[in-house]
Short mmCIF file of C-alpha atoms in Angstrom, two decimals:
data_model
loop_
_atom_site.label_atom_id
_atom_site.label_comp_id
_atom_site.label_asym_id
_atom_site.label_seq_id
_atom_site.Cartn_x
_atom_site.Cartn_y
_atom_site.Cartn_z
CA MET D 1 -9.05 58.52 -13.63
CA LYS D 2 -6.13 60.75 -14.58
CA LYS D 3 -5.13 61.20 -18.20
CA ILE D 4 -2.04 59.11 -18.98
CA GLY D 5 0.90 60.27 -21.08
CA LEU D 6 3.31 57.86 -22.74
CA MET D 7 6.67 58.78 -24.21
CA GLY D 8 6.63 56.14 -26.92
CA GLY D 9 8.41 54.89 -30.00
CA LEU D 10 11.25 53.36 -27.97
CA GLY D 11 10.52 51.11 -29.84
CA PRO D 12 7.15 51.22 -31.52
CA ALA D 13 6.17 47.59 -30.81
CA SER D 14 6.45 47.90 -27.03
CA THR D 15 4.55 51.20 -27.14
CA VAL D 16 1.62 49.29 -28.62
CA GLU D 17 1.88 46.89 -25.66
CA TYR D 18 1.67 49.80 -23.22
CA TYR D 19 -1.40 51.25 -24.91
CA THR D 20 -3.22 47.93 -25.28
CA GLU D 21 -2.50 46.72 -21.76
CA LEU D 22 -3.52 50.02 -20.15
CA VAL D 23 -6.84 49.79 -21.98
CA ASN D 24 -7.28 46.16 -20.90
CA LEU D 25 -6.47 46.94 -17.27
CA CYS D 26 -9.01 49.73 -17.23
CA LEU D 27 -11.73 47.63 -18.85
CA SER D 28 -11.14 44.66 -16.55
CA GLU D 29 -11.27 46.84 -13.45
CA ASN D 30 -14.50 48.69 -14.23
CA GLY D 31 -16.40 46.04 -16.11
CA GLY D 32 -16.05 47.72 -19.49
CA THR D 33 -17.75 50.95 -18.47
CA GLU D 34 -14.74 53.24 -18.89
CA TYR D 35 -11.75 53.54 -21.23
CA PRO D 36 -8.54 55.32 -20.16
CA LYS D 37 -7.60 58.65 -21.65
CA ILE D 38 -4.12 58.24 -23.12
CA VAL D 39 -1.89 60.57 -25.10
CA ILE D 40 1.28 59.28 -26.78
CA ASP D 41 4.28 61.29 -27.95
CA SER D 42 6.15 58.93 -30.27
CA VAL D 43 9.79 59.94 -30.67
CA ASP D 44 12.46 59.33 -33.30
CA LEU D 45 14.22 56.19 -32.09
CA ALA D 46 17.15 56.80 -34.45
CA GLU D 47 17.85 60.17 -32.82
CA HIS D 48 17.91 58.62 -29.36
CA THR D 49 20.11 55.76 -30.59
CA LYS D 50 22.68 58.25 -31.84
CA TYR D 51 22.93 59.97 -28.47
CA PHE D 52 23.18 56.65 -26.63
CA ASN D 53 26.01 55.57 -28.92
CA ASP D 54 27.75 58.84 -28.06
CA LYS D 55 26.97 58.33 -24.34
CA ASN D 56 25.42 61.80 -24.35
CA TYR D 57 23.05 61.08 -21.50
CA GLU D 58 22.57 64.73 -20.67
CA LYS D 59 21.06 65.26 -24.13
CA ILE D 60 18.83 62.22 -23.63
CA GLY D 61 17.68 63.78 -20.38
CA ASP D 62 16.80 66.96 -22.26
CA LEU D 63 14.82 64.98 -24.83
CA ILE D 64 12.92 63.16 -22.10
CA TYR D 65 12.07 66.48 -20.47
CA GLU D 66 10.86 67.94 -23.78
CA ASN D 67 8.67 64.92 -24.50
CA LEU D 68 7.19 64.90 -21.02
CA LEU D 69 6.45 68.60 -21.34
CA THR D 70 4.66 67.89 -24.62
CA LEU D 71 2.58 65.26 -22.84
CA LYS D 72 1.75 67.64 -20.03
CA ASN D 73 0.68 70.32 -22.51
CA ALA D 74 -1.54 67.72 -24.14
CA GLY D 75 -3.35 67.25 -20.84
CA ALA D 76 -1.50 64.28 -19.34
CA GLN D 77 -1.54 64.16 -15.54
CA VAL D 78 0.74 61.17 -15.03
CA ALA D 79 3.32 59.72 -17.41
CA GLY D 80 5.72 56.92 -18.21
CA VAL D 81 8.77 56.62 -20.45
CA THR D 82 8.19 53.34 -22.28
CA ALA D 83 11.74 52.01 -22.31
CA ASN D 84 14.28 50.72 -19.81
CA THR D 85 17.30 52.09 -21.68
CA GLU D 86 16.03 55.69 -21.51
CA HIS D 87 16.24 55.47 -17.73
CA ILE D 88 20.03 55.46 -17.96
CA ALA D 89 19.56 59.22 -18.29
CA TRP D 90 17.07 59.45 -15.41
CA ASP D 91 19.46 61.35 -13.15
CA PHE D 92 19.60 64.13 -15.74
CA VAL D 93 15.84 64.71 -15.63
CA LYS D 94 14.36 63.33 -12.40
CA ASP D 95 14.67 66.62 -10.50
CA ARG D 96 12.85 68.65 -13.17
CA LEU D 97 10.04 66.38 -14.28
CA PRO D 98 7.19 68.55 -15.61
CA LEU D 99 4.55 66.08 -14.37
CA PRO D 100 4.45 62.98 -12.15
CA THR D 101 6.38 60.30 -14.05
CA ILE D 102 6.67 56.66 -13.02
CA SER D 103 10.19 55.23 -13.17
CA ILE D 104 10.31 51.73 -14.62
CA VAL D 105 13.38 50.93 -12.52
CA ASP D 106 11.72 51.97 -9.26
CA ALA D 107 8.63 49.93 -10.12
CA VAL D 108 10.69 46.85 -10.99
CA ILE D 109 12.88 47.00 -7.88
CA ASP D 110 9.76 47.33 -5.74
CA TYR D 111 8.31 44.26 -7.48
CA CYS D 112 11.50 42.24 -6.99
CA THR D 113 11.68 43.14 -3.31
CA LYS D 114 8.03 42.27 -2.67
CA ASN D 115 8.49 38.92 -4.40
CA ASN D 116 11.61 38.16 -2.36
CA PHE D 117 13.90 37.48 -5.32
CA LYS D 118 17.52 37.09 -4.25
CA LYS D 119 19.57 36.35 -7.37
CA ILE D 120 18.42 37.65 -10.74
CA VAL D 121 19.77 37.16 -14.27
CA VAL D 122 19.47 40.48 -16.09
CA PHE D 123 18.81 40.63 -19.84
CA ALA D 124 18.66 44.01 -21.57
CA THR D 125 20.22 46.12 -24.29
CA ALA D 126 23.99 46.54 -24.30
CA TRP D 127 23.56 50.17 -23.20
CA THR D 128 21.46 49.16 -20.20
CA LEU D 129 23.69 46.28 -19.13
CA LYS D 130 26.96 48.17 -19.51
CA SER D 131 25.57 51.21 -17.69
CA GLY D 132 24.84 49.15 -14.60
CA LEU D 133 21.30 50.54 -14.48
CA TYR D 134 19.74 47.40 -13.00
CA ALA D 135 22.87 45.90 -11.49
CA ILE D 136 23.33 48.92 -9.23
CA ALA D 137 19.64 49.23 -8.38
CA LEU D 138 19.37 45.54 -7.51
CA GLN D 139 22.53 45.61 -5.40
CA ASN D 140 21.21 48.62 -3.50
CA ALA D 141 18.09 46.58 -2.75
CA GLY D 142 20.17 43.68 -1.43
CA ILE D 143 19.62 41.52 -4.52
CA THR D 144 22.43 39.84 -6.47
CA PRO D 145 22.41 40.69 -10.20
CA ILE D 146 23.81 38.22 -12.73
CA VAL D 147 24.96 40.15 -15.81
CA PRO D 148 26.09 38.42 -19.04
CA ASN D 149 29.69 38.72 -20.16
CA ASP D 150 30.68 41.07 -22.98
CA GLU D 151 30.40 38.42 -25.69
CA ASP D 152 26.89 37.46 -24.60
CA ILE D 153 25.88 41.11 -24.24
CA GLU D 154 26.76 41.49 -27.92
CA LEU D 155 24.71 38.40 -28.75
CA LEU D 156 21.74 39.79 -26.83
CA GLY D 157 22.04 43.05 -28.73
CA ASN D 158 21.92 41.21 -32.04
CA LEU D 159 18.82 39.32 -30.89
CA ILE D 160 17.09 42.57 -29.97
CA TYR D 161 18.14 44.80 -32.90
CA PRO D 162 16.76 45.35 -35.43
CA ASN D 163 14.03 42.70 -35.60
CA LEU D 164 12.67 42.42 -32.06
CA GLU D 165 12.91 46.19 -31.60
CA ASN D 166 10.39 46.44 -34.44
CA GLY D 167 8.14 43.72 -33.08
CA ILE D 168 9.43 40.89 -35.28
CA VAL D 169 9.92 37.65 -33.35
CA ILE D 170 12.11 35.17 -35.22
CA PRO D 171 11.77 31.61 -33.82
CA GLU D 172 15.47 30.85 -34.17
CA ASP D 173 16.34 34.02 -32.26
CA LYS D 174 13.92 33.08 -29.51
CA GLU D 175 15.61 29.68 -29.17
CA LYS D 176 18.99 31.40 -28.87
CA MET D 177 17.74 33.78 -26.19
CA ILE D 178 16.15 30.99 -24.17
CA ALA D 179 19.35 28.93 -24.36
CA LEU D 180 21.39 31.92 -23.23
CA ALA D 181 19.02 32.56 -20.34
CA GLU D 182 19.14 28.95 -19.18
CA LYS D 183 22.94 29.00 -19.33
CA TYR D 184 23.13 31.87 -16.81
CA ILE D 185 20.24 30.60 -14.70
CA LYS D 186 21.92 27.21 -14.21
CA GLU D 187 25.47 28.54 -13.79
CA SER D 188 24.45 31.03 -11.11
CA ASN D 189 21.51 29.14 -9.58
CA ALA D 190 19.43 32.27 -10.14
CA ASP D 191 15.82 32.42 -8.98
CA SER D 192 14.48 34.68 -11.75
CA LEU D 193 15.11 36.32 -15.12
CA LEU D 194 14.68 40.07 -15.48
CA LEU D 195 13.60 41.18 -18.95
CA GLY D 196 15.19 44.62 -18.79
CA CYS D 197 14.20 45.72 -22.28
CA THR D 198 10.55 46.40 -23.07
CA GLU D 199 10.80 44.41 -26.31
CA ILE D 200 12.15 41.19 -24.78
CA PRO D 201 8.71 40.21 -23.34
CA LEU D 202 7.47 40.09 -26.93
CA MET D 203 9.79 37.09 -27.31
CA ILE D 204 10.23 35.53 -23.86
CA LYS D 205 7.07 34.48 -22.02
CA GLU D 206 6.54 33.28 -18.46
CA ASN D 207 6.87 29.55 -19.13
CA ASP D 208 9.71 29.75 -21.64
CA VAL D 209 12.42 29.42 -18.99
CA SER D 210 12.88 27.42 -15.80
CA VAL D 211 12.50 30.36 -13.36
CA PRO D 212 9.97 33.16 -12.94
CA VAL D 213 10.19 35.95 -15.50
CA ILE D 214 10.28 39.58 -14.35
CA ASN D 215 8.41 41.37 -17.14
CA THR D 216 9.49 45.01 -16.76
CA THR D 217 6.95 46.15 -19.36
CA LYS D 218 4.01 44.64 -17.51
CA ILE D 219 5.24 45.87 -14.13
CA HIS D 220 5.69 49.40 -15.42
CA ILE D 221 2.27 49.45 -17.07
CA LYS D 222 0.60 48.37 -13.83
CA ALA D 223 2.48 51.05 -11.87
CA ILE D 224 1.40 53.74 -14.35
CA PHE D 225 -2.19 52.52 -14.20
CA ASP D 226 -2.21 52.51 -10.40
CA ALA D 227 -0.83 56.07 -10.35
CA ALA D 228 -3.54 57.17 -12.78
CA LYS D 229 -6.20 55.76 -10.46
CA GLU D 230 -5.01 57.75 -7.46
CA LYS D 231 -7.28 60.57 -6.40
CA GLU D 232 -6.11 64.17 -6.72
#
């Protein structure tokens, strides 16, 4: 199995999910006889936040490249960037990736297509929603995205930052997020809810809402694991 590299810290809580789930996938597949080799380069989230606020996506692309290069130099053979929002800058780095790197957006769109979803409510950070990252990708795949209005995007942002980003799930915040999800699901007659921020699955679980949940964290982890299993 190839050595896996994770660009982590975006935020720390979801990075733990990536590490833990990759280990669990490996153990469940081989009966506990092998553990995956994983190297993590945990970045300064505050630095990345600054550049996103400035919409300096080219700089974010440079940071992604530098972190992936660090992972490659540490022996990683396949990698993943453990955040949806970082993929806003994907176009600034995709043509110069220093090692095979699995795009979370590509993995999620493939999952949505295979599961025949047609109309999807998209929850994510304000940066991700306003960039059109998933809306555009879903539309290109023939799927209708349902994106919250500006007021609700701000509400989502407040439910994600700072607590959920740091792995703190507040019950009252969870209730608010579920209510917001159900509002858009019912208004649009959507068939699924896309959790387009790797921290949201820490709060929203499969049976919390009335439609299937598209857990981008879990989908991305599985795609990275499958790539690591591929023979040279």
